[in-house]
């Protein structure tokens, strides 16, 4: 596999990856979907295909911290409804990675980032019009209807595919949970368990594809230390952050990252 070890990185490359790891921790405990910026950084600093395997353990570390922080606010009926469709999407994404070369993966990541940037804009506008849900994570009516079940399946398949191919399922699931009426605590608790379970289930697939190996894990060991302060920063900021401004910055950075990958 075309990869890069810890010893191949220069100072600024490692600093960029460390910042991306910190941002993963922040996104897991504050603004879900902000780690699309981390995805762009990893794909720019490392071979695109290999970057997905290096990033996965970093994401799992962030998921663990998020679960420890918001575990009491998860809504399990929503999770069980999503998992079958997500599993199908992960299988489709694995098949794609079996034949896709580095250029195809890089292009796919860039396209997914741009798509997710558009999704995020639409998500915010839709959320402003949506009726308020239960802040503790109770299930809104939209999730129990027939249309809600179809929406869960659609988002689940897309989320499984994007998370397997590019670790970019965050914006998809953010859109689904917000459109279903979840507010801050219910949103964070449900998404924390969702991504911990889904990302952990992806590990055997990534190992089988050669995306996770001893060299990638050594790099992860050096980077995971930066996830912890990012998670604490996110926990501190979640009730203070100006989310509208931050989401605009995230969207702008995501678009820049996506365009950079497509033009590389």
Short mmCIF file of C-alpha atoms in Angstrom, two decimals:
data_model
loop_
_atom_site.label_atom_id
_atom_site.label_comp_id
_atom_site.label_asym_id
_atom_site.label_seq_id
_atom_site.Cartn_x
_atom_site.Cartn_y
_atom_site.Cartn_z
CA UNK A 1 0.00 0.00 0.00
CA UNK A 2 1.18 3.47 -0.80
CA UNK A 3 1.58 4.84 2.72
CA UNK A 4 3.69 7.16 4.83
CA UNK A 5 5.26 6.42 8.20
CA UNK A 6 5.72 8.69 11.18
CA UNK A 7 9.39 9.06 10.26
CA UNK A 8 8.58 10.28 6.73
CA UNK A 9 6.74 13.36 8.00
CA UNK A 10 8.44 16.72 8.36
CA UNK A 11 7.63 19.15 11.15
CA UNK A 12 4.87 21.11 9.47
CA UNK A 13 3.19 17.96 8.15
CA UNK A 14 3.08 16.46 11.64
CA UNK A 15 1.82 19.77 13.04
CA UNK A 16 -1.00 19.79 10.47
CA UNK A 17 -1.98 16.22 11.35
CA UNK A 18 -1.80 17.02 15.08
CA UNK A 19 -4.14 19.98 14.55
CA UNK A 20 -6.48 17.71 12.58
CA UNK A 21 -6.47 15.19 15.45
CA UNK A 22 -7.25 17.96 17.94
CA UNK A 23 -10.11 19.06 15.71
CA UNK A 24 -11.46 15.49 15.72
CA UNK A 25 -11.71 15.61 19.52
CA UNK A 26 -13.36 19.02 19.36
CA UNK A 27 -15.90 17.94 16.75
CA UNK A 28 -16.90 14.84 18.72
CA UNK A 29 -17.84 16.84 21.82
CA UNK A 30 -18.98 20.12 20.28
CA UNK A 31 -19.82 20.53 16.59
CA UNK A 32 -20.36 17.21 14.82
CA UNK A 33 -19.20 17.33 11.22
CA UNK A 34 -16.32 19.70 11.87
CA UNK A 35 -13.95 16.79 11.36
CA UNK A 36 -14.52 17.08 7.61
CA UNK A 37 -11.69 19.61 7.87
CA UNK A 38 -9.59 16.90 9.52
CA UNK A 39 -10.43 14.58 6.65
CA UNK A 40 -9.18 17.13 4.12
CA UNK A 41 -5.95 17.65 6.08
CA UNK A 42 -5.25 13.92 6.41
CA UNK A 43 -5.95 13.33 2.71
CA UNK A 44 -3.64 16.23 1.78
CA UNK A 45 -0.76 15.20 4.07
CA UNK A 46 -0.95 11.43 3.38
CA UNK A 47 -1.77 9.25 0.38
CA UNK A 48 -5.54 9.60 0.06
CA UNK A 49 -6.37 5.90 0.34
CA UNK A 50 -4.01 5.36 3.27
CA UNK A 51 -5.31 8.45 5.06
CA UNK A 52 -8.67 6.78 5.71
CA UNK A 53 -6.94 3.98 7.65
CA UNK A 54 -4.77 6.36 9.66
CA UNK A 55 -7.72 8.58 10.55
CA UNK A 56 -10.05 5.77 11.67
CA UNK A 57 -8.38 5.01 15.05
CA UNK A 58 -8.20 8.76 15.72
CA UNK A 59 -11.94 9.00 15.15
CA UNK A 60 -12.58 6.03 17.44
CA UNK A 61 -10.57 7.69 20.21
CA UNK A 62 -12.76 10.79 19.81
CA UNK A 63 -15.89 8.62 19.81
CA UNK A 64 -14.88 7.04 23.14
CA UNK A 65 -14.44 10.46 24.72
CA UNK A 66 -17.78 11.63 23.31
CA UNK A 67 -19.58 8.57 24.69
CA UNK A 68 -18.04 9.14 28.13
CA UNK A 69 -19.27 12.73 28.01
CA UNK A 70 -22.79 12.31 26.60
CA UNK A 71 -23.65 8.63 27.21
CA UNK A 72 -26.83 9.41 29.19
CA UNK A 73 -28.43 11.28 26.27
CA UNK A 74 -28.37 8.61 23.54
CA UNK A 75 -31.66 7.55 21.95
CA UNK A 76 -31.31 3.85 21.19
CA UNK A 77 -34.48 3.28 19.10
CA UNK A 78 -33.08 5.71 16.54
CA UNK A 79 -29.74 3.90 16.57
CA UNK A 80 -31.26 0.46 16.03
CA UNK A 81 -33.33 1.81 13.15
CA UNK A 82 -30.22 3.18 11.41
CA UNK A 83 -27.76 0.31 11.83
CA UNK A 84 -29.05 -2.16 9.17
CA UNK A 85 -28.98 0.48 6.43
CA UNK A 86 -25.58 1.73 7.59
CA UNK A 87 -24.21 -1.82 7.44
CA UNK A 88 -25.35 -2.09 3.81
CA UNK A 89 -23.62 1.20 3.02
CA UNK A 90 -20.38 0.04 4.67
CA UNK A 91 -20.39 -3.12 2.52
CA UNK A 92 -20.88 -1.06 -0.65
CA UNK A 93 -18.06 1.27 0.42
CA UNK A 94 -15.76 -1.70 1.09
CA UNK A 95 -16.41 -3.09 -2.39
CA UNK A 96 -15.59 0.33 -3.85
CA UNK A 97 -12.30 0.47 -1.94
CA UNK A 98 -11.33 -2.98 -3.22
CA UNK A 99 -10.90 -1.66 -6.76
CA UNK A 100 -10.43 2.09 -6.29
CA UNK A 101 -6.89 3.40 -6.66
CA UNK A 102 -5.46 6.39 -4.78
CA UNK A 103 -6.58 8.88 -7.43
CA UNK A 104 -10.14 7.56 -7.39
CA UNK A 105 -10.28 7.71 -3.60
CA UNK A 106 -8.85 11.25 -3.55
CA UNK A 107 -11.41 12.40 -6.13
CA UNK A 108 -14.18 10.65 -4.24
CA UNK A 109 -13.17 12.30 -0.97
CA UNK A 110 -13.08 15.72 -2.65
CA UNK A 111 -16.49 15.21 -4.21
CA UNK A 112 -17.93 13.93 -0.93
CA UNK A 113 -16.56 16.95 0.93
CA UNK A 114 -18.18 19.35 -1.53
CA UNK A 115 -21.43 17.40 -1.35
CA UNK A 116 -21.34 17.47 2.44
CA UNK A 117 -20.66 21.21 2.43
CA UNK A 118 -23.84 21.68 0.40
CA UNK A 119 -25.69 19.28 2.69
CA UNK A 120 -24.56 21.25 5.73
CA UNK A 121 -25.86 24.53 4.30
CA UNK A 122 -29.19 22.92 3.53
CA UNK A 123 -29.24 21.25 6.95
CA UNK A 124 -28.87 24.54 8.77
CA UNK A 125 -31.64 26.20 6.78
CA UNK A 126 -33.94 23.20 7.23
CA UNK A 127 -33.20 23.08 10.97
CA UNK A 128 -34.26 26.71 11.33
CA UNK A 129 -37.67 25.79 9.91
CA UNK A 130 -38.06 22.51 11.75
CA UNK A 131 -40.21 22.18 14.82
CA UNK A 132 -38.31 21.91 18.06
CA UNK A 133 -37.66 18.40 19.36
CA UNK A 134 -37.02 17.14 22.88
CA UNK A 135 -33.60 18.32 24.13
CA UNK A 136 -33.18 15.16 26.17
CA UNK A 137 -33.25 13.03 23.03
CA UNK A 138 -36.89 11.84 22.90
CA UNK A 139 -37.88 10.60 19.48
CA UNK A 140 -39.84 13.11 17.38
CA UNK A 141 -42.86 12.06 15.31
CA UNK A 142 -40.87 12.41 12.06
CA UNK A 143 -38.76 9.40 13.01
CA UNK A 144 -41.72 7.07 13.66
CA UNK A 145 -43.68 7.73 10.46
CA UNK A 146 -43.36 5.67 7.29
CA UNK A 147 -41.61 8.58 5.59
CA UNK A 148 -39.32 8.82 8.60
CA UNK A 149 -38.37 5.15 8.27
CA UNK A 150 -37.62 5.58 4.57
CA UNK A 151 -35.52 8.64 5.36
CA UNK A 152 -33.61 6.67 8.01
CA UNK A 153 -32.79 3.93 5.49
CA UNK A 154 -31.69 6.43 2.84
CA UNK A 155 -29.47 8.39 5.18
CA UNK A 156 -28.17 5.18 6.72
CA UNK A 157 -26.95 3.76 3.39
CA UNK A 158 -25.37 7.06 2.36
CA UNK A 159 -23.82 7.48 5.81
CA UNK A 160 -22.38 3.95 5.77
CA UNK A 161 -20.87 4.43 2.31
CA UNK A 162 -19.37 7.84 3.03
CA UNK A 163 -17.97 6.79 6.39
CA UNK A 164 -16.33 3.67 4.90
CA UNK A 165 -14.85 5.38 1.83
CA UNK A 166 -13.87 8.70 3.37
CA UNK A 167 -14.72 8.70 7.10
CA UNK A 168 -17.17 11.43 6.06
CA UNK A 169 -20.42 10.14 7.52
CA UNK A 170 -20.62 12.93 10.11
CA UNK A 171 -22.45 15.55 8.03
CA UNK A 172 -24.89 12.91 6.72
CA UNK A 173 -25.84 11.76 10.20
CA UNK A 174 -25.88 15.33 11.48
CA UNK A 175 -28.41 16.20 8.81
CA UNK A 176 -30.56 13.19 9.69
CA UNK A 177 -30.57 13.79 13.45
CA UNK A 178 -31.30 17.50 13.12
CA UNK A 179 -34.05 16.93 10.55
CA UNK A 180 -35.57 14.37 12.95
CA UNK A 181 -35.81 17.07 15.62
CA UNK A 182 -32.96 16.20 17.96
CA UNK A 183 -31.44 19.07 19.93
CA UNK A 184 -28.05 19.52 21.49
CA UNK A 185 -27.79 16.82 24.16
CA UNK A 186 -29.91 14.21 22.39
CA UNK A 187 -28.01 14.91 19.19
CA UNK A 188 -24.56 14.61 20.77
CA UNK A 189 -25.39 11.50 22.81
CA UNK A 190 -27.00 9.61 19.92
CA UNK A 191 -24.28 10.51 17.42
CA UNK A 192 -21.54 9.57 19.93
CA UNK A 193 -22.77 5.99 20.28
CA UNK A 194 -23.60 5.77 16.58
CA UNK A 195 -20.09 6.60 15.43
CA UNK A 196 -18.36 4.56 18.13
CA UNK A 197 -20.23 1.44 17.02
CA UNK A 198 -19.98 2.13 13.27
CA UNK A 199 -16.31 3.15 13.30
CA UNK A 200 -15.35 0.16 15.43
CA UNK A 201 -17.18 -2.17 13.04
CA UNK A 202 -15.14 -0.73 10.16
CA UNK A 203 -11.81 -1.82 11.68
CA UNK A 204 -11.83 -5.43 10.34
CA UNK A 205 -12.69 -4.16 6.85
CA UNK A 206 -9.88 -1.58 6.98
CA UNK A 207 -7.38 -4.17 8.22
CA UNK A 208 -8.43 -6.57 5.46
CA UNK A 209 -7.95 -3.86 2.85
CA UNK A 210 -4.47 -3.05 4.24
CA UNK A 211 -5.53 0.44 5.33
CA UNK A 212 -4.60 -0.25 8.96
CA UNK A 213 -1.23 -1.82 9.69
CA UNK A 214 1.66 -1.50 12.12
CA UNK A 215 3.01 1.64 10.43
CA UNK A 216 -0.36 3.42 10.46
CA UNK A 217 -0.92 2.49 14.11
CA UNK A 218 2.47 3.95 15.06
CA UNK A 219 1.44 7.25 13.51
CA UNK A 220 -1.91 6.99 15.30
CA UNK A 221 -0.14 6.48 18.64
CA UNK A 222 1.65 9.80 18.17
CA UNK A 223 -1.47 11.66 17.04
CA UNK A 224 -4.09 10.31 19.44
CA UNK A 225 -2.58 12.38 22.26
CA UNK A 226 -3.96 15.48 20.57
CA UNK A 227 -7.54 14.16 20.51
CA UNK A 228 -7.89 14.46 24.30
CA UNK A 229 -7.31 18.24 24.63
CA UNK A 230 -9.56 18.76 21.62
CA UNK A 231 -12.37 16.84 23.34
CA UNK A 232 -11.99 18.84 26.54
CA UNK A 233 -11.98 22.05 24.52
CA UNK A 234 -15.17 20.96 22.79
CA UNK A 235 -16.87 20.12 26.09
CA UNK A 236 -15.98 23.57 27.41
CA UNK A 237 -17.07 25.35 24.23
CA UNK A 238 -20.31 23.51 23.46
CA UNK A 239 -22.41 25.91 25.56
CA UNK A 240 -20.40 28.99 24.62
CA UNK A 241 -19.56 28.66 20.94
CA UNK A 242 -21.19 30.84 18.30
CA UNK A 243 -22.28 27.88 16.21
CA UNK A 244 -23.49 29.90 13.24
CA UNK A 245 -20.08 31.51 12.72
CA UNK A 246 -18.26 28.25 13.36
CA UNK A 247 -20.37 26.32 10.86
CA UNK A 248 -19.68 28.97 8.23
CA UNK A 249 -15.94 28.57 8.85
CA UNK A 250 -16.24 24.79 8.68
CA UNK A 251 -18.17 24.97 5.41
CA UNK A 252 -15.61 27.32 3.89
CA UNK A 253 -12.70 25.11 4.98
CA UNK A 254 -14.49 22.01 3.71
CA UNK A 255 -15.06 23.57 0.29
CA UNK A 256 -11.40 24.62 0.06
CA UNK A 257 -10.31 21.12 1.07
CA UNK A 258 -12.63 19.45 -1.40
CA UNK A 259 -11.54 21.66 -4.30
CA UNK A 260 -7.87 21.09 -3.40
CA UNK A 261 -8.37 17.32 -3.54
CA UNK A 262 -10.25 17.45 -6.84
CA UNK A 263 -7.54 19.62 -8.46
CA UNK A 264 -4.59 17.67 -7.02
#
